[in-house]
Coordinates of N, CA, C and O in Angstrom, one line a residue:
G25 N -17.8 8.5 -11.0 CA -16.5 8.1 -10.8 C -15.2 8.7 -11.7 O -16.5 9.3 -13.3
V26 N -14.6 9.3 -12.0 CA -13.4 9.3 -13.0 C -12.3 8.5 -12.9 O -12.2 8.6 -11.9
A27 N -12.1 8.6 -14.1 CA -10.9 7.7 -14.4 C -10.4 8.4 -15.8 O -11.0 8.9 -16.5
V28 N -8.9 8.6 -15.8 CA -8.2 8.4 -16.5 C -7.5 7.4 -17.3 O -7.2 7.0 -16.7
V29 N -8.0 7.5 -18.7 CA -7.2 5.9 -19.5 C -6.0 6.4 -20.2 O -6.3 7.5 -21.2
N30 N -5.0 5.0 -20.4 CA -4.3 6.2 -21.1 C -4.5 5.6 -22.7 O -4.8 4.3 -22.7
Y31 N -3.2 5.7 -23.8 CA -3.9 5.1 -25.4 C -3.3 3.7 -24.9 O -3.7 3.3 -26.4
Q32 N -2.8 3.3 -23.9 CA -3.2 1.1 -23.5 C -4.1 0.5 -23.3 O -3.8 -0.3 -22.9
D33 N -5.3 1.8 -22.7 CA -6.4 1.2 -22.2 C -6.1 0.6 -20.3 O -6.8 -0.3 -20.5
E34 N -5.1 1.6 -20.5 CA -4.7 1.4 -19.2 C -4.8 2.4 -17.6 O -4.7 3.6 -18.2
I35 N -5.5 2.1 -16.9 CA -5.8 3.3 -16.1 C -4.3 3.7 -15.7 O -4.3 3.3 -14.4
V36 N -5.0 5.1 -15.4 CA -3.4 6.1 -14.8 C -3.8 6.7 -13.6 O -3.5 6.8 -12.8
F37 N -5.4 6.4 -13.1 CA -5.8 7.6 -12.4 C -6.8 7.0 -12.6 O -7.7 6.8 -13.1
A38 N -7.5 6.9 -11.0 CA -9.1 6.6 -10.7 C -9.5 7.4 -9.4 O -8.5 7.0 -8.5
N39 N -10.7 7.5 -9.3 CA -10.9 8.9 -7.6 C -11.7 7.3 -7.3 O -11.8 6.5 -8.0
Q40 N -11.4 7.9 -6.3 CA -12.2 6.7 -4.7 C -13.9 6.2 -5.5 O -13.8 5.5 -5.3
Q41 N -14.5 7.3 -5.7 CA -16.0 7.2 -6.4 C -15.9 5.8 -7.5 O -17.0 5.3 -7.4
F42 N -14.7 6.0 -8.4 CA -14.6 5.1 -10.1 C -14.3 3.9 -9.1 O -14.8 2.4 -9.5
Q43 N -13.6 4.0 -8.2 CA -12.9 2.7 -7.4 C -13.9 1.6 -6.6 O -13.9 0.7 -6.4
D44 N -14.6 2.3 -6.1 CA -15.3 2.1 -5.3 C -16.5 1.1 -6.2 O -17.2 0.4 -5.7
F45 N -17.0 1.8 -7.1 CA -18.1 1.9 -8.0 C -17.9 0.6 -9.5 O -18.8 -0.6 -9.4
T46 N -17.1 0.1 -9.4 CA -16.1 -0.5 -10.4 C -15.6 -1.8 -9.9 O -15.5 -3.3 -10.7
G47 N -15.3 -1.5 -8.8 CA -14.3 -2.1 -8.2 C -13.3 -2.3 -8.4 O -12.2 -3.7 -8.1
L48 N -12.2 -2.0 -9.3 CA -11.3 -2.2 -9.9 C -10.3 -1.1 -9.3 O -10.3 -0.1 -9.4
I49 N -9.2 -2.1 -8.8 CA -7.8 -1.9 -8.0 C -7.1 -2.8 -7.3 O -7.8 -3.6 -7.6
P50 N -6.1 -2.8 -7.4 CA -4.7 -1.3 -7.6 C -5.6 -0.9 -8.7 O -5.6 -1.7 -10.2
I51 N -4.9 0.3 -9.4 CA -4.9 1.3 -10.6 C -3.5 1.0 -11.0 O -3.0 0.1 -10.3
G52 N -4.0 0.2 -12.2 CA -2.8 -0.1 -13.3 C -2.2 -1.7 -13.7 O -2.1 -1.2 -15.1
L53 N -3.4 -1.7 -12.8 CA -3.7 -3.9 -13.1 C -4.9 -4.0 -14.0 O -4.5 -5.0 -14.5
Y54 N -5.5 -3.0 -14.1 CA -6.5 -2.9 -15.1 C -7.2 -2.5 -16.2 O -7.0 -1.0 -15.7
C55 N -7.5 -2.8 -17.2 CA -8.2 -2.1 -18.2 C -9.5 -1.4 -17.9 O -10.1 -2.5 -17.8
L56 N -9.9 -0.1 -18.5 CA -11.4 0.0 -18.1 C -12.0 -1.3 -19.1 O -12.9 -0.9 -18.1
S57 N -11.8 -1.6 -20.2 CA -12.7 -2.1 -20.8 C -13.2 -3.4 -20.2 O -14.4 -4.3 -20.2
Q58 N -12.6 -3.9 -18.6 CA -12.8 -4.7 -18.5 C -14.6 -4.7 -17.2 O -14.7 -5.2 -16.7
S59 N -14.6 -3.5 -16.9 CA -15.3 -2.6 -16.2 C -16.5 -2.4 -17.4 O -17.6 -2.2 -16.4
V60 N -16.6 -2.4 -18.3 CA -17.4 -2.1 -19.3 C -18.2 -3.2 -19.5 O -18.2 -4.2 -20.2
H61 N -20.0 -2.8 -19.4 CA -21.0 -4.1 -19.6 C -20.8 -4.7 -21.3 O -20.8 -3.7 -21.8
A62 N -20.8 -5.9 -21.2 CA -21.0 -6.0 -23.2 C -21.5 -5.8 -23.8 O -21.2 -5.1 -24.7
D63 N -23.0 -4.9 -23.2 CA -23.7 -4.1 -23.9 C -23.0 -2.9 -24.5 O -23.8 -2.5 -25.3
D64 N -22.6 -2.5 -23.5 CA -22.4 -1.2 -24.1 C -20.6 -0.8 -23.9 O -20.4 0.2 -24.4
Y65 N -20.1 -1.9 -24.7 CA -18.7 -1.7 -24.8 C -18.3 -1.1 -26.2 O -17.6 -0.2 -26.1
E66 N -18.9 -1.1 -27.3 CA -18.7 -1.1 -28.4 C -19.1 0.2 -28.8 O -18.4 1.0 -29.2
R67 N -19.6 1.3 -27.7 CA -20.2 2.1 -27.9 C -19.1 3.2 -27.0 O -18.1 4.1 -28.1
V68 N -18.8 2.7 -26.1 CA -18.1 3.7 -25.0 C -16.4 3.0 -25.7 O -15.6 4.2 -26.2
S69 N -16.2 2.0 -26.1 CA -14.6 2.2 -26.9 C -14.7 3.0 -27.5 O -13.6 3.3 -28.2
A70 N -15.8 2.9 -28.8 CA -15.9 3.7 -29.9 C -15.4 5.5 -29.7 O -14.8 6.2 -30.2
G71 N -15.8 5.8 -28.4 CA -15.8 6.8 -28.1 C -14.8 7.6 -27.6 O -14.1 8.0 -27.9
Y72 N -13.9 6.4 -26.9 CA -12.6 6.2 -26.3 C -11.8 6.8 -27.6 O -11.0 7.3 -27.6
Q73 N -11.9 5.8 -28.8 CA -10.9 6.3 -29.6 C -10.8 7.2 -30.2 O -10.1 7.2 -30.7
L74 N -12.1 8.1 -30.6 CA -12.5 9.5 -31.1 C -11.4 10.6 -30.2 O -11.0 11.2 -31.1
A75 N -12.1 10.0 -28.6 CA -11.8 11.0 -27.8 C -9.9 11.0 -28.0 O -8.9 12.1 -28.0
L76 N -9.5 9.8 -28.6 CA -8.1 9.6 -28.7 C -6.9 10.5 -29.8 O -6.2 11.5 -30.0
R77 N -8.2 10.1 -30.6 CA -7.5 10.2 -32.0 C -7.8 12.0 -32.3 O -7.1 12.9 -33.5
T78 N -9.0 12.6 -31.7 CA -9.1 14.3 -31.8 C -8.4 14.7 -30.8 O -8.7 16.1 -30.5
R79 N -8.1 14.7 -30.0 CA -8.0 15.0 -28.1 C -8.6 15.5 -27.9 O -8.0 16.4 -27.3
A80 N -9.5 14.8 -27.7 CA -11.3 15.9 -26.8 C -11.7 14.9 -25.5 O -10.8 13.7 -25.7
R81 N -11.5 15.8 -25.0 CA -12.3 14.9 -23.4 C -13.5 13.8 -23.4 O -14.4 14.1 -25.1
M82 N -13.4 12.9 -23.2 CA -14.9 12.4 -23.0 C -15.6 11.8 -22.0 O -14.8 12.2 -20.7
C83 N -16.6 11.8 -22.0 CA -17.1 11.9 -21.2 C -19.0 10.8 -21.2 O -19.3 11.0 -22.2
T84 N -18.8 10.0 -21.1 CA -20.1 8.8 -20.9 C -20.0 8.0 -19.9 O -19.9 8.3 -18.8
E85 N -21.6 7.6 -20.0 CA -22.1 6.3 -19.1 C -22.3 5.6 -19.4 O -22.0 5.0 -21.1
Y86 N -22.4 4.2 -19.0 CA -21.8 2.9 -19.0 C -21.9 2.0 -17.9 O -22.4 2.7 -16.5
R87 N -22.6 0.9 -18.3 CA -23.0 -0.1 -17.2 C -21.8 -0.9 -17.1 O -21.2 -0.8 -17.8
T88 N -21.4 -1.4 -15.8 CA -20.6 -2.2 -15.4 C -20.1 -4.2 -15.9 O -21.4 -4.3 -16.0
A89 N -19.3 -4.2 -15.8 CA -19.5 -5.7 -16.3 C -19.9 -6.4 -14.8 O -19.7 -6.0 -13.3
E90 N -21.0 -7.8 -15.2 CA -21.4 -8.1 -13.7 C -20.3 -9.7 -14.2 O -20.5 -10.6 -15.1
N91 N -19.6 -10.3 -13.1 CA -19.7 -11.6 -12.8 C -18.3 -11.8 -13.1 O -18.2 -12.7 -14.0
G92 N -17.3 -10.5 -14.1 CA -16.3 -10.7 -15.0 C -16.5 -10.9 -15.8 O -15.5 -11.0 -17.0
I93 N -17.8 -10.7 -16.7 CA -18.0 -10.4 -17.9 C -17.8 -9.7 -18.4 O -18.8 -8.3 -18.2
S94 N -17.3 -9.1 -19.1 CA -17.0 -7.7 -19.9 C -17.4 -7.4 -21.3 O -17.2 -8.7 -21.9
G95 N -17.6 -6.2 -22.0 CA -17.7 -6.4 -23.1 C -16.0 -6.8 -24.4 O -16.0 -6.4 -25.4
A96 N -14.4 -7.1 -23.7 CA -14.0 -7.5 -24.0 C -13.8 -8.8 -25.0 O -13.6 -9.1 -23.9
H97 N -14.6 -8.9 -25.4 CA -14.4 -10.8 -26.3 C -12.9 -10.7 -26.9 O -12.7 -10.3 -28.1

């Protein structure tokens, strides 16, 4: 799926595949960090921050959080 996240880590767009895969609905009420598995969070977060700083496109794979346990500790 595809999601667009703003500088405040808020999802501003997510296609249906992303919503189905992560269970994050409705859009705007959840942060991307809530969907990332704890073991992948630092890598995904670092890539996201780099993409923001350089205004580059980011594409990554990660496991989703399980049972509400995310990487945002």
